[in-house]
Amino acid sequence: MSNHAQEIVIIGGGAIGCSIAYFLKSDPQFTGRVTLVERDPTYKHASSALSASSIRQQFSTPVNIALSRFGFDFLQNAPDVLAVGDDKPALALHEGGYLVMAGPNGGDILKAVHAIQTKENAPVILLNPEELAQRFSWLNTQDLSCGTLGLAKEGWFDGYGLLQGLRKKARALGACFIQDEAIGFTHKGDAISAVKLKSGATLPCDIIINACGPWSGKLGDLLGLDIPVRARKRNVFVFTCKNPPLDMPLLGDPSGVWVRREGDRFICGTTPKHGEPDPDDLPLEVDYAQFEDVLWPALAHRVPAFENIRQSAAWAGYYEVNPVDHNGLVGRHPGRSNLYLACGFSGHGLQHSPGIGRGMAELLIHGHFQTIDLTPLSYDRILRGEPMLEVNVI
Ligand SMILES: Cc1cc2nc3c(=O)[nH]c(=O)nc-3n(C[C@H](O)[C@H](O)[C@H](O)COP(=O)(O)OP(=O)(O)OC[C@H]3O[C@@H](n4cnc5c(N)ncnc54)[C@H](O)[C@@H]3O)c2cc1C
């Protein structure tokens, strides 16, 4: 693809949009212009600012495992690669691991997923209940059939720091950020020729990228295109514990509840199980009853020390759920000749933002993916009715 005088417009300036801008502008072969349209540069409701900012190798699809591996390496090098002058983003990457557990009925699925991870060389081990009890004396293993523990390249980091680091570096490399909202489009044939902005301005474009996070489906509505991405609320609660377990990895409980350390406190949340109600577009008000009714009992059951905890803060944000298969949509949308998607990451987009940004830049500059083959995430699978289900949604 020639990129002479290419006008690339990215709608959405979260971690995904900023990462695409950064990787485009850092490729010496790219000579085009990059404009990011972000309606709220304070990121009040953006997922990238409300995330639990954790990273794991424990996915059920090879492409997600590869994206996480790339993501972890990127986070390790981020202070140097994202430095702007003397300003080096400190991303507080902590390699704490994940322990994903299965109850009496989930063991076969967890073992099958572990086999995929092993095939992809992810450093994850399978532990039986005795081994779990031996390793983690503070864990109630009575109703567990097995667990998988990541030994490397898993943990948590400063997600807001990553967003700001990508944004600053993209800017320093020449990407243009404008505060505005995309509200419509003009067309020439089967291509989008310009974006109409709320301010009344129009932005001409050769390529347009939908990186609107949880609102990506709504951008599709403006175009009359089906983009299966929905905004689904998730609460995160912060708590303190008097006698906390030491060296606790992020726990993924069979109940759907997750918990991890955050400095001297803990954060936790839950994901609805398959078939449970998960409405779109709920207001971002914290559902405090969820902590009392669902999270605390599950936490105290799994880690008896968590019987004695005090909830101290909370927030709510949107997962950008692709309800078809809980995986991202990356690459061209067949509905327009110049519309590209980078959305639908279903709660794992922050850790994958470096790999997605790099992949999108490769596709747009070189015409194909070079570092990681992201074609499994193409929209074509939706059209073909061949979803690629991500089993490990945490
Ligand atoms: C509670 C919670 C926990 C999470 N935990 C993790 C985790 O542990 N690990 C992980 O990897 N991921 C996690 N995620 C998911 C992760 O945060 C997202 O996948 C990621 O941040 C998505 O980035 P984004 O840039 O696509 O979206 P966003 O950060 O939401 O950015 C999209 C931007 O688009 C803008 N926008 C939308 N429409 C328009 C428009 N029409 N015009 C202009 N601007 C527009 C919005 O204002 C927004 O700033 C979590 C998410 C939540 C909510």
Coordinates of C-alpha atoms and ligand atoms in Angstrom, one line a residue:
M1 CA 0.0 0.0 0.0
S2 CA 1.4 3.4 -0.9
N3 CA 1.4 5.8 2.0
H4 CA 2.2 9.0 0.1
A5 CA 0.0 11.8 1.4
Q6 CA -2.0 9.3 3.3
E7 CA -4.4 10.8 5.8
I8 CA -5.1 8.3 8.5
V9 CA -7.8 9.3 11.0
I10 CA -8.2 7.3 14.2
I11 CA -11.4 7.8 16.1
G12 CA -10.8 7.1 19.8
G13 CA -7.7 8.2 21.6
G14 CA -7.6 5.4 24.3
A15 CA -4.7 3.0 24.6
I16 CA -5.6 1.2 21.3
G17 CA -5.9 4.4 19.2
C18 CA -2.7 5.9 20.8
S19 CA -0.8 2.7 20.2
I20 CA -1.7 2.6 16.5
A21 CA -0.7 6.2 16.2
Y22 CA 2.6 5.5 18.0
F23 CA 3.5 2.5 15.8
L24 CA 2.5 4.3 12.6
K25 CA 4.6 7.3 13.4
S26 CA 7.6 5.3 14.6
D27 CA 7.9 3.4 11.3
P28 CA 10.4 5.2 9.1
Q29 CA 8.7 4.0 6.0
F30 CA 5.5 5.8 6.9
T31 CA 5.2 9.2 5.4
G32 CA 1.5 9.9 5.9
R33 CA -0.3 11.9 8.5
V34 CA -2.1 10.6 11.6
T35 CA -4.9 12.4 13.3
L36 CA -6.6 11.1 16.5
V37 CA -10.1 12.3 17.3
E38 CA -10.8 12.0 21.0
R39 CA -14.0 13.6 22.5
D40 CA -12.7 13.5 26.1
P41 CA -9.0 13.9 26.7
T42 CA -9.6 13.6 30.5
Y43 CA -10.6 9.9 29.7
K44 CA -13.3 10.0 32.4
H45 CA -15.2 7.0 31.0
A46 CA -12.6 5.5 28.8
S47 CA -11.8 1.8 29.6
S48 CA -8.1 2.5 29.4
A49 CA -8.4 4.7 32.4
L50 CA -10.7 2.4 34.4
S51 CA -9.0 -0.9 33.8
A52 CA -7.6 -3.4 36.2
S53 CA -4.4 -3.2 34.1
S54 CA -3.4 -6.8 34.4
I55 CA -1.6 -9.0 31.9
R56 CA -1.6 -12.8 31.4
Q57 CA -0.5 -15.5 29.1
Q58 CA -3.4 -17.6 30.1
F59 CA -5.7 -17.3 27.1
S60 CA -7.3 -20.1 25.0
T61 CA -6.4 -18.8 21.6
P62 CA -2.8 -18.7 20.2
V63 CA -3.2 -15.2 18.8
N64 CA -4.1 -13.8 22.3
I65 CA -1.2 -15.6 23.9
A66 CA 1.1 -14.1 21.2
L67 CA -0.3 -10.6 21.8
S68 CA 0.2 -10.9 25.6
R69 CA 3.8 -12.1 25.1
F70 CA 4.5 -9.1 22.9
G71 CA 2.6 -6.8 25.4
F72 CA 4.7 -8.0 28.3
D73 CA 8.0 -7.4 26.5
F74 CA 6.7 -4.0 25.4
L75 CA 5.8 -3.0 28.9
Q76 CA 9.3 -4.1 30.1
N77 CA 10.9 -1.8 27.5
A78 CA 8.3 1.0 27.7
P79 CA 10.3 3.4 29.9
D80 CA 13.0 3.5 27.1
V81 CA 10.9 3.1 23.9
L82 CA 8.3 5.6 25.1
A83 CA 10.7 8.1 26.6
V84 CA 10.3 11.7 25.4
G85 CA 13.5 13.4 26.2
D86 CA 14.2 12.7 29.9
D87 CA 10.6 11.9 30.5
K88 CA 10.4 8.1 30.9
P89 CA 7.0 6.6 31.8
A90 CA 7.3 4.4 34.9
L91 CA 4.8 1.7 34.4
A92 CA 5.3 -0.2 37.7
L93 CA 5.2 -3.6 36.0
H94 CA 4.9 -6.3 38.6
E95 CA 5.4 -9.9 37.5
G96 CA 2.9 -11.4 40.0
G97 CA 1.4 -14.2 37.9
Y98 CA -2.1 -15.5 37.6
L99 CA -3.7 -18.5 39.3
V100 CA -6.8 -19.6 37.3
M101 CA -8.8 -22.2 39.2
A102 CA -11.4 -24.8 38.1
G103 CA -14.2 -26.1 40.3
P104 CA -15.5 -29.7 40.1
N105 CA -17.0 -29.3 36.6
G106 CA -14.4 -27.0 35.0
G107 CA -11.3 -29.2 35.2
D108 CA -11.6 -30.6 31.6
I109 CA -11.9 -27.1 30.1
L110 CA -9.0 -25.7 32.1
K111 CA -6.8 -28.7 31.1
A112 CA -7.7 -28.3 27.4
V113 CA -6.9 -24.6 27.6
H114 CA -3.6 -25.4 29.4
A115 CA -2.7 -27.8 26.6
I116 CA -3.1 -24.9 24.1
Q117 CA -0.9 -22.6 26.3
T118 CA 1.8 -25.3 26.5
K119 CA 1.7 -25.7 22.7
E120 CA 2.3 -22.0 22.4
N121 CA 5.2 -22.2 24.9
A122 CA 3.4 -20.1 27.5
P123 CA 5.2 -20.6 30.9
V124 CA 2.1 -22.0 32.6
I125 CA 1.9 -25.1 34.9
L126 CA -1.1 -27.2 35.8
L127 CA -1.5 -28.0 39.5
N128 CA -3.7 -30.5 41.2
P129 CA -5.4 -29.6 44.5
E130 CA -2.6 -31.1 46.6
E131 CA 0.0 -29.1 44.7
L132 CA -2.1 -26.0 45.0
A133 CA -2.4 -26.4 48.8
Q134 CA 1.3 -27.0 49.1
R135 CA 2.2 -23.9 47.2
F136 CA -0.5 -21.6 48.6
S137 CA -1.1 -22.5 52.2
W138 CA -3.7 -19.7 52.5
L139 CA -5.9 -21.1 49.7
N140 CA -9.0 -23.1 50.2
T141 CA -8.6 -25.9 47.7
Q142 CA -11.5 -28.2 48.9
D143 CA -13.8 -27.7 45.9
L144 CA -11.1 -27.2 43.3
S145 CA -10.3 -29.8 40.6
C146 CA -7.1 -28.0 39.4
G147 CA -5.5 -24.7 38.7
T148 CA -3.1 -23.2 36.2
L149 CA -0.3 -20.9 37.4
G150 CA 1.7 -18.5 35.1
L151 CA 5.3 -18.6 36.1
A152 CA 6.5 -15.6 33.9
K153 CA 5.2 -12.7 31.8
E154 CA 2.0 -12.3 33.9
G155 CA 1.1 -9.6 36.4
W156 CA -0.1 -6.0 36.5
F157 CA 1.0 -2.5 35.7
D158 CA 0.0 1.1 35.6
G159 CA -2.5 1.1 32.8
Y160 CA -3.1 4.9 32.9
G161 CA 0.7 5.4 32.7
L162 CA 0.7 3.2 29.5
L163 CA -2.1 5.2 27.9
Q164 CA -0.3 8.5 28.7
G165 CA 3.1 7.2 27.6
L166 CA 1.7 6.0 24.2
R167 CA -0.1 9.3 23.8
K168 CA 2.9 11.5 24.6
K169 CA 5.2 9.5 22.4
A170 CA 2.8 9.5 19.5
R171 CA 2.4 13.2 19.8
A172 CA 6.2 13.7 20.0
L173 CA 6.5 11.8 16.8
G174 CA 4.1 14.0 15.0
A175 CA 0.6 12.5 15.5
C176 CA -2.0 15.2 15.7
F177 CA -4.6 15.0 18.5
I178 CA -7.9 16.9 18.3
Q179 CA -10.6 17.1 20.9
D180 CA -13.9 16.5 19.1
E181 CA -16.5 13.8 18.5
A182 CA -17.1 11.9 15.3
I183 CA -20.8 12.2 14.6
G184 CA -21.1 11.3 10.9
F185 CA -19.4 10.6 7.6
T186 CA -19.3 11.6 4.0
H187 CA -18.8 9.1 1.3
K188 CA -17.3 8.8 -2.2
G189 CA -18.3 5.5 -3.8
D190 CA -17.8 2.7 -1.2
A191 CA -15.2 4.7 0.7
I192 CA -15.5 7.2 3.5
S193 CA -14.1 10.5 2.3
A194 CA -14.4 12.6 5.5
V195 CA -15.5 12.5 9.1
K196 CA -18.0 15.0 10.3
L197 CA -17.2 16.4 13.8
K198 CA -19.5 17.7 16.5
S199 CA -17.7 21.1 16.3
G200 CA -19.0 21.5 12.7
A201 CA -15.6 20.7 11.1
T202 CA -15.0 17.9 8.7
L203 CA -11.8 15.9 8.5
P204 CA -10.8 14.4 5.1
C205 CA -9.4 10.9 5.3
D206 CA -7.9 8.2 3.2
I207 CA -8.1 5.6 5.9
I208 CA -10.3 5.6 9.0
I209 CA -9.9 3.5 12.1
N210 CA -12.6 2.7 14.6
A211 CA -10.8 2.6 18.0
C212 CA -13.8 3.7 20.0
G213 CA -13.5 1.1 22.7
P214 CA -16.9 0.3 24.2
W215 CA -18.5 2.8 21.8
S216 CA -17.2 1.1 18.6
G217 CA -20.6 -0.5 17.9
K218 CA -22.2 3.0 18.1
L219 CA -19.7 4.3 15.6
G220 CA -20.8 1.4 13.4
D221 CA -24.4 2.5 13.8
L222 CA -23.5 5.9 12.4
L223 CA -22.3 4.1 9.3
G224 CA -25.2 1.7 9.2
L225 CA -22.8 -1.2 9.7
D226 CA -22.9 -4.0 12.2
I227 CA -19.9 -3.9 14.5
P228 CA -20.6 -6.3 17.4
V229 CA -19.1 -4.3 20.3
R230 CA -21.2 -3.5 23.3
A231 CA -20.5 -1.4 26.5
R232 CA -20.9 -3.7 29.4
K233 CA -20.4 -2.4 33.0
R234 CA -17.9 -4.0 35.3
N235 CA -17.3 -2.9 38.9
V236 CA -13.9 -2.8 40.6
F237 CA -13.7 -2.7 44.4
V238 CA -10.7 -1.8 46.5
F239 CA -10.2 -3.4 49.9
T240 CA -7.7 -3.8 52.7
C241 CA -7.1 -7.0 54.7
K242 CA -5.6 -7.3 58.2
N243 CA -3.5 -10.4 57.6
P244 CA -3.2 -10.7 53.8
P245 CA -1.7 -13.7 52.1
L246 CA 1.8 -12.9 50.9
D247 CA 2.9 -13.4 47.3
M248 CA -0.6 -13.9 46.1
P249 CA -0.9 -14.1 42.3
L250 CA -4.0 -12.7 40.6
L251 CA -6.6 -15.2 41.5
G252 CA -9.2 -16.2 38.9
D253 CA -11.9 -18.1 40.9
P254 CA -14.3 -20.6 39.4
S255 CA -17.1 -18.3 40.6
G256 CA -16.0 -15.7 38.1
V257 CA -14.5 -13.5 40.8
W258 CA -11.0 -12.2 40.4
V259 CA -8.7 -10.5 42.9
R260 CA -5.2 -9.2 43.0
R261 CA -2.9 -7.0 45.1
E262 CA -2.6 -3.3 44.4
G263 CA 0.2 -2.0 46.6
D264 CA -0.8 -2.6 50.2
R265 CA -4.4 -3.1 49.2
F266 CA -6.4 -5.4 46.9
I267 CA -8.7 -4.9 44.0
C268 CA -11.4 -7.4 42.9
G269 CA -14.3 -7.8 40.5
T270 CA -16.3 -10.3 38.6
T271 CA -17.4 -11.3 35.2
P272 CA -20.9 -12.6 34.5
K273 CA -20.9 -16.3 33.6
H274 CA -22.1 -17.6 30.3
G275 CA -25.9 -17.1 30.1
E276 CA -26.1 -14.6 33.0
P277 CA -27.7 -11.2 32.2
D278 CA -25.1 -8.6 31.0
P279 CA -27.1 -5.6 29.8
D280 CA -25.6 -2.9 27.5
D281 CA -24.9 0.7 28.4
L282 CA -25.7 0.7 32.1
P283 CA -24.8 4.0 33.8
L284 CA -21.3 3.8 35.3
E285 CA -22.6 3.9 38.9
V286 CA -20.9 1.4 41.2
D287 CA -23.2 -1.5 42.2
Y288 CA -22.1 -1.7 45.9
A289 CA -24.5 -4.6 46.6
Q290 CA -22.3 -6.7 44.3
F291 CA -19.4 -6.5 46.7
E292 CA -21.5 -7.6 49.7
D293 CA -23.6 -10.2 48.0
V294 CA -21.3 -11.8 45.4
L295 CA -17.6 -10.8 45.8
W296 CA -17.0 -10.9 49.6
P297 CA -18.6 -14.3 50.1
A298 CA -16.6 -15.8 47.2
L299 CA -13.4 -14.1 48.4
A300 CA -13.8 -15.4 51.9
H301 CA -14.6 -18.8 50.7
R302 CA -11.5 -19.1 48.6
V303 CA -9.1 -17.2 50.9
P304 CA -10.3 -17.4 54.6
A305 CA -8.0 -14.4 55.4
F306 CA -10.4 -12.4 53.3
E307 CA -13.2 -12.8 55.8
N308 CA -11.6 -9.9 57.6
I309 CA -11.5 -7.1 55.0
R310 CA -12.7 -3.6 54.6
Q311 CA -13.9 -2.2 51.3
S312 CA -12.4 1.3 50.8
A313 CA -13.1 2.5 47.3
A314 CA -14.7 1.4 44.0
W315 CA -15.2 2.4 40.4
A316 CA -17.0 1.1 37.3
G317 CA -16.0 1.1 33.7
Y318 CA -17.1 -0.6 30.5
Y319 CA -15.7 -3.8 29.0
E320 CA -15.9 -3.5 25.2
V321 CA -17.6 -6.8 24.8
N322 CA -17.8 -8.6 21.4
P323 CA -20.7 -10.8 22.3
V324 CA -20.1 -13.1 19.4
D325 CA -16.8 -14.6 20.7
H326 CA -15.2 -12.3 23.2
N327 CA -12.3 -11.5 20.9
G328 CA -11.1 -8.4 19.2
L329 CA -11.9 -7.2 15.7
V330 CA -8.8 -6.1 13.8
G331 CA -8.4 -5.2 10.2
R332 CA -10.7 -3.9 7.4
H333 CA -14.4 -3.9 7.7
P334 CA -15.9 -5.2 4.4
G335 CA -18.7 -2.6 4.5
R336 CA -16.4 0.2 3.4
S337 CA -13.2 0.1 1.3
N338 CA -11.2 2.2 3.8
L339 CA -12.7 1.5 7.2
Y340 CA -10.5 -0.5 9.6
L341 CA -11.5 -1.9 13.1
A342 CA -9.4 -2.1 16.2
C343 CA -12.0 -2.8 18.8
G344 CA -14.0 -5.5 20.7
F345 CA -11.2 -6.7 22.9
S346 CA -13.7 -7.8 25.6
G347 CA -11.7 -6.9 28.7
H348 CA -8.2 -7.7 27.5
G349 CA -7.4 -4.8 25.3
L350 CA -5.0 -2.9 27.5
Q351 CA -2.4 -5.7 27.6
H352 CA -2.9 -6.2 23.9
S353 CA -2.7 -2.6 22.9
P354 CA 1.0 -2.7 22.0
G355 CA 0.5 -5.7 19.8
I356 CA -2.6 -4.4 18.2
G357 CA -1.0 -1.0 17.5
R358 CA 2.0 -2.7 15.9
G359 CA -0.1 -5.0 13.8
M360 CA -2.4 -2.3 12.5
A361 CA 0.6 -0.2 11.6
E362 CA 2.2 -3.1 9.7
L363 CA -1.1 -3.8 7.9
L364 CA -1.5 -0.2 6.8
I365 CA 2.1 0.5 5.9
H366 CA 3.2 -2.8 4.5
G367 CA -0.1 -4.4 3.5
H368 CA 0.2 -7.4 5.8
F369 CA 0.9 -8.4 9.4
Q370 CA 4.6 -9.0 10.1
T371 CA 5.2 -9.5 13.8
I372 CA 2.1 -11.4 14.8
D373 CA -0.5 -12.7 12.3
L374 CA -3.7 -11.0 13.4
T375 CA -5.8 -12.4 10.6
P376 CA -7.6 -14.7 13.1
L377 CA -9.1 -11.5 14.5
S378 CA -10.4 -10.3 11.2
Y379 CA -14.1 -9.4 10.8
D380 CA -14.4 -12.1 8.2
R381 CA -14.9 -14.7 10.9
I382 CA -18.2 -12.9 11.9
L383 CA -19.3 -12.9 8.2
R384 CA -18.4 -16.6 7.8
G385 CA -20.3 -17.4 11.1
E386 CA -17.1 -19.0 12.4
P387 CA -16.5 -17.3 15.8
M388 CA -13.2 -17.9 17.6
L389 CA -14.3 -18.2 21.2
E390 CA -12.0 -16.9 24.0
V391 CA -12.8 -19.3 26.8
N392 CA -10.6 -17.5 29.4
V393 CA -12.5 -14.2 30.0
I394 CA -11.6 -12.8 33.3
Ligands
LIG1 C1 -13.1 -2.6 35.0 C2 -12.2 -3.0 33.8 C3 -11.1 -3.9 34.0 C4 -10.3 -4.2 33.0 N1 -9.2 -5.0 33.2 C5 -8.3 -5.2 32.2 C6 -7.1 -5.9 32.4 O1 -6.9 -6.3 33.6 N2 -6.3 -6.1 31.4 C7 -6.6 -5.7 30.1 O2 -5.8 -5.9 29.2 N3 -7.7 -5.0 29.9 C8 -8.6 -4.8 30.9 N4 -9.7 -4.1 30.6 C9 -10.1 -3.8 29.2 C10 -9.2 -2.6 28.7 O3 -9.3 -1.5 29.7 C11 -9.7 -2.2 27.4 O4 -9.7 -3.4 26.5 C12 -8.9 -1.1 26.7 O5 -8.6 -0.1 27.6 C13 -9.6 -0.6 25.5 O6 -8.9 0.5 25.0 P1 -9.6 1.4 23.9 O7 -8.6 2.4 23.5 O8 -10.1 0.5 22.8 O9 -10.9 2.0 24.6 P2 -11.0 3.3 25.5 O10 -9.9 3.4 26.4 O11 -12.4 3.2 26.0 O12 -10.9 4.4 24.5 C14 -11.9 4.7 23.5 C15 -12.0 6.2 23.4 O13 -12.8 6.5 22.3 C16 -13.5 7.7 22.5 N5 -14.6 7.8 21.6 C17 -15.7 7.0 21.5 N6 -16.5 7.4 20.6 C18 -16.0 8.5 20.0 C19 -16.4 9.4 19.0 N7 -17.5 9.1 18.3 N8 -15.6 10.4 18.7 C20 -14.4 10.7 19.4 N9 -14.0 9.9 20.4 C21 -14.8 8.8 20.7 C22 -13.8 7.6 24.0 O14 -14.0 8.9 24.6 C23 -12.6 6.9 24.6 O15 -11.6 7.8 25.2 C24 -10.6 -3.7 31.7 C25 -11.6 -2.8 31.5 C26 -12.4 -2.5 32.5 C27 -13.6 -1.5 32.3

